[in-house]
XYZ file of C-alpha atoms in Angstrom:
178
model
C -28.725 29.325 11.946
C -30.505 26.134 10.979
C -28.131 25.883 8.017
C -25.121 26.041 10.330
C -26.585 23.364 12.564
C -27.408 21.248 9.523
C -23.874 21.739 8.136
C -22.326 20.711 11.448
C -24.600 17.652 11.640
C -23.744 16.657 8.062
C -20.016 17.052 8.747
C -20.303 14.889 11.828
C -22.426 12.328 9.999
C -19.851 12.147 7.196
C -17.127 11.757 9.773
C -19.042 8.946 11.468
C -19.773 7.159 8.177
C -16.133 7.101 7.120
C -14.795 6.502 10.607
C -13.667 3.013 11.458
C -13.765 2.408 15.201
C -10.687 0.211 15.282
C -8.598 2.464 13.049
C -9.314 5.789 14.749
C -6.420 7.343 16.531
C -6.693 8.678 20.038
C -6.477 12.274 18.782
C -9.317 11.649 16.360
C -11.499 10.144 19.091
C -10.728 13.031 21.446
C -11.582 15.543 18.719
C -14.907 13.803 18.059
C -15.721 13.860 21.779
C -14.845 17.562 21.935
C -17.183 18.354 19.013
C -19.981 16.240 20.481
C -19.607 18.098 23.799
C -19.725 21.419 21.931
C -22.890 20.302 20.111
C -24.506 19.342 23.420
C -23.575 22.776 24.846
C -25.015 24.414 21.737
C -28.272 22.516 22.146
C -28.472 23.684 25.764
C -27.824 27.294 24.686
C -30.485 26.999 22.037
C -32.893 25.860 24.745
C -31.970 28.978 26.746
C -32.533 31.109 23.652
C -35.917 29.536 23.070
C -36.837 30.169 26.705
C -35.640 33.786 26.499
C -37.840 34.381 23.454
C -40.881 33.334 25.437
C -39.863 35.470 28.435
C -41.948 38.681 28.506
C -41.238 40.902 31.483
C -42.717 44.103 30.095
C -46.011 45.823 30.627
C -48.988 44.024 29.165
C -46.821 40.925 28.564
C -44.522 42.586 26.066
C -40.786 41.981 25.713
C -38.520 44.660 27.019
C -35.248 45.826 25.503
C -33.517 43.912 28.256
C -35.331 40.699 27.237
C -34.408 41.231 23.593
C -30.752 41.985 24.492
C -30.596 38.852 26.624
C -32.010 36.837 23.700
C -29.518 38.462 21.320
C -26.620 37.737 23.702
C -27.641 34.084 23.876
C -27.977 34.018 20.081
C -24.506 35.549 19.660
C -23.131 32.947 22.064
C -24.757 30.256 19.903
C -23.150 31.775 16.783
C -19.719 31.762 18.488
C -20.279 28.151 19.502
C -21.238 27.317 15.907
C -18.024 28.949 14.659
C -16.003 26.956 17.190
C -17.790 23.777 16.132
C -16.953 24.457 12.484
C -13.293 25.081 13.337
C -13.094 21.906 15.378
C -14.851 20.007 12.570
C -12.143 21.241 10.183
C -9.519 19.935 12.618
C -11.384 16.629 12.774
C -11.501 16.371 8.984
C -7.793 17.224 8.799
C -7.039 14.416 11.249
C -9.128 12.023 9.189
C -7.462 13.127 5.943
C -4.053 12.626 7.532
C -5.074 9.109 8.551
C -6.301 8.411 5.019
C -3.100 9.851 3.536
C -1.041 7.639 5.839
C -3.104 4.594 4.836
C -2.646 5.467 1.162
C 1.095 5.841 1.746
C 1.184 2.430 3.430
C -0.784 0.848 0.585
C 1.517 2.421 -2.009
C 4.563 1.221 -0.091
C 3.154 -2.286 0.089
C 2.259 -2.237 -3.604
C 5.763 -1.024 -4.458
C 7.310 -3.807 -2.403
C 5.017 -6.374 -4.030
C 5.975 -5.058 -7.478
C 9.693 -5.188 -6.602
C 9.302 -8.722 -5.266
C 7.476 -9.803 -8.405
C 10.143 -8.188 -10.594
C 12.898 -9.873 -8.599
C 11.129 -13.221 -8.790
C 10.709 -12.876 -12.547
C 14.355 -11.877 -12.909
C 15.442 -14.881 -10.827
C 13.220 -17.184 -12.847
C 14.636 -15.779 -16.087
C 18.191 -16.223 -14.814
C 17.443 -19.776 -13.688
C 15.972 -20.612 -17.109
C 19.020 -19.142 -18.883
C 21.341 -21.134 -16.640
C 19.339 -24.307 -17.277
C 19.594 -23.724 -21.025
C 23.347 -23.123 -20.745
C 23.673 -26.262 -18.611
C 21.795 -28.307 -21.232
C 24.010 -26.887 -23.992
C 27.123 -27.736 -21.989
C 25.850 -31.263 -21.367
C 25.244 -31.668 -25.099
C 28.724 -30.290 -25.831
C 30.268 -32.716 -23.323
C 28.292 -35.624 -24.817
C 29.409 -34.653 -28.328
C 33.002 -34.337 -27.137
C 32.759 -37.751 -25.457
C 31.385 -39.291 -28.681
C 34.107 -37.627 -30.737
C 36.741 -38.777 -28.260
C 35.359 -42.334 -28.342
C 35.424 -42.322 -32.164
C 38.943 -40.924 -32.161
C 40.104 -43.581 -29.696
C 38.418 -46.268 -31.803
C 40.159 -45.140 -34.999
C 43.438 -44.658 -33.165
C 43.281 -48.203 -31.802
C 42.330 -49.531 -35.254
C 45.215 -47.575 -36.783
C 47.595 -48.837 -34.101
C 46.448 -52.437 -34.631
C 46.839 -52.065 -38.404
C 50.297 -50.557 -37.906
C 51.320 -53.377 -35.577
C 49.930 -56.028 -37.945
C 51.573 -54.337 -40.905
C 54.866 -54.049 -38.992
C 54.722 -57.708 -37.991
C 53.957 -58.749 -41.540
C 56.732 -56.561 -42.883
C 59.223 -57.952 -40.371
C 58.180 -61.555 -41.277
C 58.459 -60.668 -44.929
C 62.011 -59.354 -44.401
C 62.958 -62.410 -42.376
C 61.742 -64.656 -45.166
C 63.646 -62.602 -47.601
C 66.861 -62.978 -45.677
């Protein structure tokens, strides 16, 4: 019986250690109150049991069968209360585990979103860098094309000037020859 009481106390102590007052749900708080009320009732019943053990209504101050039965009935009631406390403690632990599972789910969801955001950011950065490189290459290509075009225009103008000068000289040479 002391082991059951100790087990119930340990379960409640573990529940209190891991419980966070702000994070507890209403159902969890109600379940804790219910168990605490059951423990208070059990303590009162144990007091009755203790009193019934000291009650001796028999001859020469001995306990009668009736006294022993009354003590046994109180003890059985305590055992039933202990069983109820253990069941309610299991419910309490289930509620707490559900809260922890939900928190873990939330943390995993947040971590997944953070990972996706990081991946997207890296992909965007990679795309931006590729586009910058392509832009630089295009600028270089345009600059090279401009230089080539300028050289071509220069040589075209030189060729045109040489052609005009040659044509003028040829025409003057023909006029002198005539």
